Short mmCIF file of C-alpha atoms in Angstrom, two decimals:
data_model
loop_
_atom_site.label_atom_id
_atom_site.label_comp_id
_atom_site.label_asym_id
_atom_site.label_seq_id
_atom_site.Cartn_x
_atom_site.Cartn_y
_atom_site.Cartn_z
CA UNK A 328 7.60 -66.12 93.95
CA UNK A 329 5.76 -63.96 92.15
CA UNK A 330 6.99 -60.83 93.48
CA UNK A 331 10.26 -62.39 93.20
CA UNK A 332 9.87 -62.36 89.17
CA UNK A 333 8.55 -59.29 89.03
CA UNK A 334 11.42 -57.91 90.98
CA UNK A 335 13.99 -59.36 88.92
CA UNK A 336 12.09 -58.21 85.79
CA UNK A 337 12.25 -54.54 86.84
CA UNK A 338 15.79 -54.74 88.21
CA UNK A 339 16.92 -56.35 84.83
CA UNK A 340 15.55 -53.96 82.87
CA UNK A 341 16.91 -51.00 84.94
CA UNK A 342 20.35 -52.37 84.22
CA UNK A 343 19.65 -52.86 80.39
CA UNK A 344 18.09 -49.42 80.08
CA UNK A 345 21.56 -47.90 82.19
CA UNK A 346 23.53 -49.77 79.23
CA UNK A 347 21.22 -48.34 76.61
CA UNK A 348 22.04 -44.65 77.71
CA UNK A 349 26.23 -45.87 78.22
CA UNK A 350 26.16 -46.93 74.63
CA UNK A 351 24.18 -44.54 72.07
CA UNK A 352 21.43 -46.83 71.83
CA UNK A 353 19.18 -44.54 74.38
CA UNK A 354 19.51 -40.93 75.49
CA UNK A 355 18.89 -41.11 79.39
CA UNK A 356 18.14 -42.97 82.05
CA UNK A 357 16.39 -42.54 85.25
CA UNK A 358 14.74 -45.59 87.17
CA UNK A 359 14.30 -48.02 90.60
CA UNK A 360 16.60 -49.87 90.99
CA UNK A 361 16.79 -50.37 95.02
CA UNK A 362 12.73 -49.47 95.25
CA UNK A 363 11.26 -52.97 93.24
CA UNK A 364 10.21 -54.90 96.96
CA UNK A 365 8.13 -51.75 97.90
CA UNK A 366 7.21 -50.79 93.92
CA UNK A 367 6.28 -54.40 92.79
CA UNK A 368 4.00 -54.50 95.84
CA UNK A 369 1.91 -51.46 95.15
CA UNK A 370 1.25 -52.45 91.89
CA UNK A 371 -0.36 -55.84 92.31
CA UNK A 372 -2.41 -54.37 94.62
CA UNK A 373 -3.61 -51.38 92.63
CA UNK A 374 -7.61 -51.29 90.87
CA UNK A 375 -6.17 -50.49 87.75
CA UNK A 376 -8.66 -49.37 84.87
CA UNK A 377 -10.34 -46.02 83.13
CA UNK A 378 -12.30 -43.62 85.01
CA UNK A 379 -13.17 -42.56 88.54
CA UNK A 380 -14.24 -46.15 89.71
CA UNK A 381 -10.71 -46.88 89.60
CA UNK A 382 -7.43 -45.52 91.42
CA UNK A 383 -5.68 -42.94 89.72
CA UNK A 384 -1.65 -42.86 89.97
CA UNK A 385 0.57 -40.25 90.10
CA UNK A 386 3.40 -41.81 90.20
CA UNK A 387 7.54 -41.01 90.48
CA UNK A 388 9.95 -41.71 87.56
CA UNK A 389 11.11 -44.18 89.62
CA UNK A 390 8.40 -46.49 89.17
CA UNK A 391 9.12 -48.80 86.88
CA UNK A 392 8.46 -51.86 88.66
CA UNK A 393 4.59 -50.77 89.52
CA UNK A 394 4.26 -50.42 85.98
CA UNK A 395 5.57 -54.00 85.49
CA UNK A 396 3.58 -55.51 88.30
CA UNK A 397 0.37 -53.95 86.79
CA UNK A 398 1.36 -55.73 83.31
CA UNK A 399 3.34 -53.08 81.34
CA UNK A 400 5.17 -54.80 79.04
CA UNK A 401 9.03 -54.19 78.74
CA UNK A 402 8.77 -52.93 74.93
CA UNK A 403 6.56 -49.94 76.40
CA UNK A 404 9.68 -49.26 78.61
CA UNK A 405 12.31 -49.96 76.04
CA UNK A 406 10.05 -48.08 73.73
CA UNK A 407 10.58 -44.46 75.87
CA UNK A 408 14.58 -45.00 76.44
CA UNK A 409 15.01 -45.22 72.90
CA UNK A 410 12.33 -42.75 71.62
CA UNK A 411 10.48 -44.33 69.47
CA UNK A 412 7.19 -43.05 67.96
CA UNK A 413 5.58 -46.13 69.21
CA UNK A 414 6.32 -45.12 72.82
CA UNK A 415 2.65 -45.31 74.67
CA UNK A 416 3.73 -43.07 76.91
CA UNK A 417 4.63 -39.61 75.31
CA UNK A 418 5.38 -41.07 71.42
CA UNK A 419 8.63 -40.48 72.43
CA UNK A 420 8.47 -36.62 73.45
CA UNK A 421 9.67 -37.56 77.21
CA UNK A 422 11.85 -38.52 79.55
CA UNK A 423 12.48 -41.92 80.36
CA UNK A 424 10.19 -42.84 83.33
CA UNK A 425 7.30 -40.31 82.76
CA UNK A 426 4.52 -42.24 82.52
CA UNK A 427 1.04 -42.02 81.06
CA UNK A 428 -1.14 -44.39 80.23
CA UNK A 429 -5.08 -43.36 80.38
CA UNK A 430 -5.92 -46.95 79.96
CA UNK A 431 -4.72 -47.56 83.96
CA UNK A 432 -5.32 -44.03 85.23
CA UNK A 433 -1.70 -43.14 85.07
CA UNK A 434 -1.94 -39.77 85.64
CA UNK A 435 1.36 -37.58 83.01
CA UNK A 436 4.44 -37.91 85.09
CA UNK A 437 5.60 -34.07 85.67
CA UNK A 438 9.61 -33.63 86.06
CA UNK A 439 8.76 -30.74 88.11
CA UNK A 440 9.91 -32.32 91.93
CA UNK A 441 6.62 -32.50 94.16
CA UNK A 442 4.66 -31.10 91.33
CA UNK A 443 2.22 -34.28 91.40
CA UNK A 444 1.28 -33.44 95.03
CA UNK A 445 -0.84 -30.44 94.00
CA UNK A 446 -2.83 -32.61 90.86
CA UNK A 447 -3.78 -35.47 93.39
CA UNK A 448 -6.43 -34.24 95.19
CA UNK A 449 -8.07 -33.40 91.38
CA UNK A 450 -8.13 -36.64 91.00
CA UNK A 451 -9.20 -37.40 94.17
CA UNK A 452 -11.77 -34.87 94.11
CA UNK A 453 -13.68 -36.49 91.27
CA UNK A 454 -13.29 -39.66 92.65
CA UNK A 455 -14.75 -38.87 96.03
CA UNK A 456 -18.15 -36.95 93.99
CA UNK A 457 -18.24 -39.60 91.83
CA UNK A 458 -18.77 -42.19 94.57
CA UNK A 459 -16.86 -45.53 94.77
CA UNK A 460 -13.52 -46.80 96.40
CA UNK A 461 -11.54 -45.84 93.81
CA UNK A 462 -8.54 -43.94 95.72
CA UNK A 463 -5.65 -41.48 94.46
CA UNK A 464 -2.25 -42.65 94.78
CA UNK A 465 0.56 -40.25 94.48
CA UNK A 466 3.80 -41.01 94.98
CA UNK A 467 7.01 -38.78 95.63
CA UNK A 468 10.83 -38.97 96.88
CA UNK A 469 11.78 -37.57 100.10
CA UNK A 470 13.04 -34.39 97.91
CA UNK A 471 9.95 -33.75 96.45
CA UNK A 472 8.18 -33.75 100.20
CA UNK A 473 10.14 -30.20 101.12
CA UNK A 474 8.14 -28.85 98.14
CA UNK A 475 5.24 -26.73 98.70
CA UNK A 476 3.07 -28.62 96.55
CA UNK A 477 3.27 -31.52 99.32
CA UNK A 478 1.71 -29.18 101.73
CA UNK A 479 -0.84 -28.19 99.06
CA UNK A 480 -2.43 -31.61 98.66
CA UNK A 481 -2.09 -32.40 102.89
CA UNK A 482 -4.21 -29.14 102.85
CA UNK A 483 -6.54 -30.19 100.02
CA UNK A 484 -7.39 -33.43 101.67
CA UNK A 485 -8.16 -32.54 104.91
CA UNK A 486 -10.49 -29.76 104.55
CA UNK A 487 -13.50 -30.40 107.26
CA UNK A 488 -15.94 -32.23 105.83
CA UNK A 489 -14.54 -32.36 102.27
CA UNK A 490 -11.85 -34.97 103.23
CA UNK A 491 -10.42 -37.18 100.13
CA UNK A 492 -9.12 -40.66 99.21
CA UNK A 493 -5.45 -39.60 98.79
CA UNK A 494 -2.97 -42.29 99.23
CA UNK A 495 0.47 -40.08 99.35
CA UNK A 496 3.77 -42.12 99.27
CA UNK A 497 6.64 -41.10 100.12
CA UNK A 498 9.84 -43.28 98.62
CA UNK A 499 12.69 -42.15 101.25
CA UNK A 500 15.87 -42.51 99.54
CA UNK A 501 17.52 -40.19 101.40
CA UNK A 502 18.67 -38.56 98.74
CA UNK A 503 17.50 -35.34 96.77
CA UNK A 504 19.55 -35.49 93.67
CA UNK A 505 22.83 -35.14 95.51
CA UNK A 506 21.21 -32.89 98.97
CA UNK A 507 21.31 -35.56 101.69
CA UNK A 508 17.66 -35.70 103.21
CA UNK A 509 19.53 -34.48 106.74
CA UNK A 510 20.22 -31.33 105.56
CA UNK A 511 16.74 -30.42 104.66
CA UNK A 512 14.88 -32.37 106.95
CA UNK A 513 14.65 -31.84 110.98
CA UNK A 514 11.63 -33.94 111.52
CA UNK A 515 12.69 -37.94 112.16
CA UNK A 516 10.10 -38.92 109.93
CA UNK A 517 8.69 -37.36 106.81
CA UNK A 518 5.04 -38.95 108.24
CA UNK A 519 5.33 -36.80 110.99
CA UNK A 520 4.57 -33.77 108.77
CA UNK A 521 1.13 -35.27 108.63
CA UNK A 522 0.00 -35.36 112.20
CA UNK A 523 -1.48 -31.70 112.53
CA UNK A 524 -3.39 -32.33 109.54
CA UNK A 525 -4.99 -35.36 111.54
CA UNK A 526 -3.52 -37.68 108.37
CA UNK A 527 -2.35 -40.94 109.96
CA UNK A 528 1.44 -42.57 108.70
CA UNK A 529 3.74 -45.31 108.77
CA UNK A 530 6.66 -46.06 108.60
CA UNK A 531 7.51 -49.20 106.48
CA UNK A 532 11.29 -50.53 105.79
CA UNK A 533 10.68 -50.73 101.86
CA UNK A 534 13.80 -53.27 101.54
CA UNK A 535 11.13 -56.21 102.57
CA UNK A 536 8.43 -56.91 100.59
CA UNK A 537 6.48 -59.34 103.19
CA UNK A 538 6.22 -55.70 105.29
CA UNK A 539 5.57 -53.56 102.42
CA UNK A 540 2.95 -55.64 101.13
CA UNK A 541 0.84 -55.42 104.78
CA UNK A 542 1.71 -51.57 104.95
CA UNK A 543 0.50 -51.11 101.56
CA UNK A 544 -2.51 -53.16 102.13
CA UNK A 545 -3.45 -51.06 105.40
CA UNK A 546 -3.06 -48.03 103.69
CA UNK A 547 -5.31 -48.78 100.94
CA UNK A 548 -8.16 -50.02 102.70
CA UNK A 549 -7.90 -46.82 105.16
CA UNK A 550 -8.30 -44.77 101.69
CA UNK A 551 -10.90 -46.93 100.22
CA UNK A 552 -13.03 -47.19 103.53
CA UNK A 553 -12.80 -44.26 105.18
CA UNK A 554 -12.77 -41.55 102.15
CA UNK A 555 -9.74 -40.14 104.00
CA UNK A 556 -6.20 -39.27 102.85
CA UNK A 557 -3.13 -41.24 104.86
CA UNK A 558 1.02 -41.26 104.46
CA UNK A 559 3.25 -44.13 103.90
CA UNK A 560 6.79 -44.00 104.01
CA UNK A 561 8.75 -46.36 102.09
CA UNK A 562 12.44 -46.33 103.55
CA UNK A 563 14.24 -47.33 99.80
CA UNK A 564 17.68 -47.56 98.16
CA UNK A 565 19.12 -46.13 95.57
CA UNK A 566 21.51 -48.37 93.73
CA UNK A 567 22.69 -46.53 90.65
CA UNK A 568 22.59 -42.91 91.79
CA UNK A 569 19.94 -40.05 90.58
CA UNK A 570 19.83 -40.74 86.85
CA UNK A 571 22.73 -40.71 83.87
CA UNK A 572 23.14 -37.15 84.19
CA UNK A 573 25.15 -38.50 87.69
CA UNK A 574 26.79 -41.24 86.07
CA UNK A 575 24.08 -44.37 87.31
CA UNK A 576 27.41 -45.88 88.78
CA UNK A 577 26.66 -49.06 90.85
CA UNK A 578 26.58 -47.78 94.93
CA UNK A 579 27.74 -50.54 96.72
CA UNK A 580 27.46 -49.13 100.14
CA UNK A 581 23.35 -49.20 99.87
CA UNK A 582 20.93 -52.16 101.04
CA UNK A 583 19.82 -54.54 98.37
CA UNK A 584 16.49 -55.10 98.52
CA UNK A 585 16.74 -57.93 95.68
CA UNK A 586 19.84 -59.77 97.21
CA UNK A 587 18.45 -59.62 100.66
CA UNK A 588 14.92 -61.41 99.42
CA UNK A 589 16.61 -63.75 97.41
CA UNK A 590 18.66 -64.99 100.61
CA UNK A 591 15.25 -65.12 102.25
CA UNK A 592 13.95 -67.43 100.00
CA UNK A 593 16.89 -69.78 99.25
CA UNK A 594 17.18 -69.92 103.61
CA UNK A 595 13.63 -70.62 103.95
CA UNK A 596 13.64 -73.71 100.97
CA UNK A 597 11.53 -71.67 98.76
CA UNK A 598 13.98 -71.45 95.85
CA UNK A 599 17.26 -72.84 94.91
CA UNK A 600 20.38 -71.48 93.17
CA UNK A 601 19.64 -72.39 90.20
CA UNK A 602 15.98 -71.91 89.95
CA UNK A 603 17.45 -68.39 90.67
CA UNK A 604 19.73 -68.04 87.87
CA UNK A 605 17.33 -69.76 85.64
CA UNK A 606 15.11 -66.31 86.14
CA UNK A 607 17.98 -63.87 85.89
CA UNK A 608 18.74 -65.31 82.63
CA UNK A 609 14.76 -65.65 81.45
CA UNK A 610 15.01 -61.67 82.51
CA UNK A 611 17.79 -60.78 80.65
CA UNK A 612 16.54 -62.02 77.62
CA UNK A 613 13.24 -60.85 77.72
CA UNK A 614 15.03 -57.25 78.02
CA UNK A 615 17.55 -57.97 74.85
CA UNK A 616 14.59 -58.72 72.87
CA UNK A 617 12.54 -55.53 74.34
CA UNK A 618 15.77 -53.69 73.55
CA UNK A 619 16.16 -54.77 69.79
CA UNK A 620 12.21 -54.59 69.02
CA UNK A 621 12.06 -51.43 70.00
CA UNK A 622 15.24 -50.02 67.46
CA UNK A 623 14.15 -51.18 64.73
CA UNK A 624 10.68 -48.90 65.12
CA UNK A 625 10.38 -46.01 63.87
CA UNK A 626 11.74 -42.44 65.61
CA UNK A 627 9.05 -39.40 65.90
CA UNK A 628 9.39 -36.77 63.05
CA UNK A 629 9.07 -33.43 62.86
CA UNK A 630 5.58 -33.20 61.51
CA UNK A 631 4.70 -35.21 64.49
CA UNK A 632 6.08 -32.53 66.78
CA UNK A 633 2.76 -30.37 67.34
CA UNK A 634 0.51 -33.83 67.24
CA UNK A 635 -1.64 -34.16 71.06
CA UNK A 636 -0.95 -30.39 71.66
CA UNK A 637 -4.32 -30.21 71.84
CA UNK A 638 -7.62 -32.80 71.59
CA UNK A 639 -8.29 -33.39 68.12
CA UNK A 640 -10.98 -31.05 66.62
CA UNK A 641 -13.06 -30.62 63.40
CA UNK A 642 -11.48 -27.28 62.56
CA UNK A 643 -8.01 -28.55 63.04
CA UNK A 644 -5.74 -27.28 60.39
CA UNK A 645 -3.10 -29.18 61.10
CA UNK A 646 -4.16 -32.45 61.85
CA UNK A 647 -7.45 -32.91 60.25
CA UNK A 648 -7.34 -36.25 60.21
CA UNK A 649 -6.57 -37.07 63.87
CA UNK A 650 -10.58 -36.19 65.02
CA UNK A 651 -12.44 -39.20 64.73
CA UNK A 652 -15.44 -37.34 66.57
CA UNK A 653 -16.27 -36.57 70.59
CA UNK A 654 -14.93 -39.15 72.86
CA UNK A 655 -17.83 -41.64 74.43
#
C-alpha cells in the first residue's frame, strides 16, 4: 500500500504541475507520469545520504516519483515549476525535473540526452577507491542509450580489473522525443548492447511494481556485492507525451501502470473503492497546497543570477558574504 501512495502522490502531482504550465502559474513541464511502479520502487530501495558510503544518482527528468519515494517533499517540486528562489534544486535557474540535491547524492540533472552516462563512472570511481557498497545509479530513456556517452560509461566500467559499481537504467519508453525507438534501434533489447562488455541485463515490464521491485532488488545487490556494473531495462509508458513543449496531452492508447495496480489490489481484497478515492483526494490536496505555498515565495533576482557560479571564496568580489570558510 505503500507504493500505492507513493504512486498516486507522484502521478497527482504530475497532473498539477501539467496544469501549472497550461495556466501561467509555471513555465514548463516535463515529468513520469506512466514510469511511478518502476520509479517509486527504486527509490525506497536506494542508500540515500552524503558521500561515497552512499549511492550516488544520476537520474532522468523523469524521476519524480524516486524523489518522492526517497522523501522529497512536493513544495521542493512545486518549488522548481514555478521558479522560486527557494527551489533546492537550482534556486530556480532550471528546468523542471533537474534535480540536485547533495544531501542524497543526487548528482545535477544535465538536459544534454545520455550526457549522465559519461559522469557515472566518476562517481563510481570514487566510490569503488573509497571502499563500501555504496553503488552509482544512472538512469536514462531509451533515446539517451543511442548516445555515445552510453558507450562511454559501458567502457568505463568494465575495464579489466578496474570494474565499477554502476547500476545503469534504462527507462524504455519507446519514445525519443517524437523518433520511435524502432527507427534507431535494431537490437530487440537495449540490454543486449551490454553482453560484449560481459555486463549482465534484464529485462523487467516496468508497468508492475511486484516485478520491478525483485528486478531492482537483484540488480542492486549484483552492484553492491560484486563491485561490478549491470543493465536494467524498465519497459515504461509515457502518458502525457515528451514535455509541454509537445503539448503533455493525455495518450490514451498507452498502458497504465497506476490503473492496472489499482485493479490488482481492489481484485485481490487489498483495497476498496473508496479507500481509493479517499487517497486520490488526500493527493490532490496535498498538491493544491504545494502549489499555493510555493507562489507566494519569492522569484530569483537578478543579483542572484551569478550566485553558485563558483564555490564561495574569501576574495570574492561579488559575493563576499556567501564564504562561511572551507567545507568540513
Amino acid at each position: 500500500m505503500r507504493i500505492h501512495q507513493l504512486m498516486v502522490r507522484a502521478r497527482v502531482l504530475d497532473e498539477r504541475m501539467i496544469q501549472m504550465s497550461k495556466s501561467g502559474e509555471g513555465y514548463f513541464w516535463i515529468g513520469g507520469p506512466g514510469e511511478e511502479a518502476f520509479n517509486v520502487c527504486l527509490g525506497l530501495q536506494l542508500k540515500k545520504g552524503c558521500g561515497p558510503d552512499y549511492d550516488f544518482l544520476h537520474l532522468h527528468y523523469r524521476s519524480l516519483a524516486t524523489l518522492l519515494a526517497m522523501g522529497m517533499p512536493m513544495l521542493d517540486a512545486t518549488r522548481q515549476a514555478a521558479v522560486r528562489i527557494t527551489d533546492p534544486h537550482s534556486m530556480g535557474r532550471n528546468f523542471l525535473g533537474h534535480s540536485a540535491l547533495r544531501k542524497w547524492n543526487v548528482v545535477p540533472v544535465s538536459s544534454v540526452v545520455g550526457a549522465k552516462f559519461a559522469m557515472a563512472p566518476g562517481t563510481a570511481l570514487v566510490q569503488k577507491r573509497h571502499g563500501g557498497d555504496g553503488v552509482t545509479v544512472v538512469v536514462g530513456g531509451d533515446a539517451g542509450s543511442s548516445q555515445g556517452d552510453f558507450a562511454t560509461c559501458m567502457i568505463w566500467s568494465t575495464r579489466p580489473g578496474q570494474e565499477l559499481p554502476v547500476l545503469m537504467i534504462v527507462t524504455n519508453n519507446q519514445w525519443g522525443i517524437s523518433t520511435p525507438m524502432r527507427s534507431q534501434h535494431s537490437e530487440q533489447h537495449i540490454v543486449d548492447r551490454g553482453e560484449p562488455f560481459g555486463i549482465p541485463g534484464e529485462v523487467v515490464d516496468g508497468n508492475d511494481p511486484i516485478a520491478s521491485w525483485h528486478a531492482l532488488r537483484r540488480a542492486l545487490q549484483w552492484c553492491r556485492r560484486k563491485r561490478r556494473p549491470f543493465m536494467l531495462e524498465s519497459q515504461v509508458s509515457r502518458l502525457h507525451g515528451h514535455s509541454s513543449s509537445s503539448g503533455a496531452m493525455r495518450v490514451e492508447n498507452e498502458p497504465d501502470c497506476l490503473a492496472l495496480w489499482e485493479t490488482k489490489l481492489l481484485a485481490a481484497g487489498v483495497l476498496t473503492r473508496a479507500s481509493i478515492d479517499e487517497l486520490w483526494e488526500a493527493a490532490r490536496g496535498e498538491a493544491a497546497a504545494a502549489v499555493q505555498q510555493a507562489l507566494q515565495e519569492p522569484e530569483p533576482t537578478p543579483d542572484d543570477v551569478r550566485r553558485h557560479t563558483y564555490a564561495p571564496s574569501p576574495v570574492d568580489v561579488v559575493y563576499p558574504d556567501d564564504y562561511t570558510g572551507l567545507p568540513h
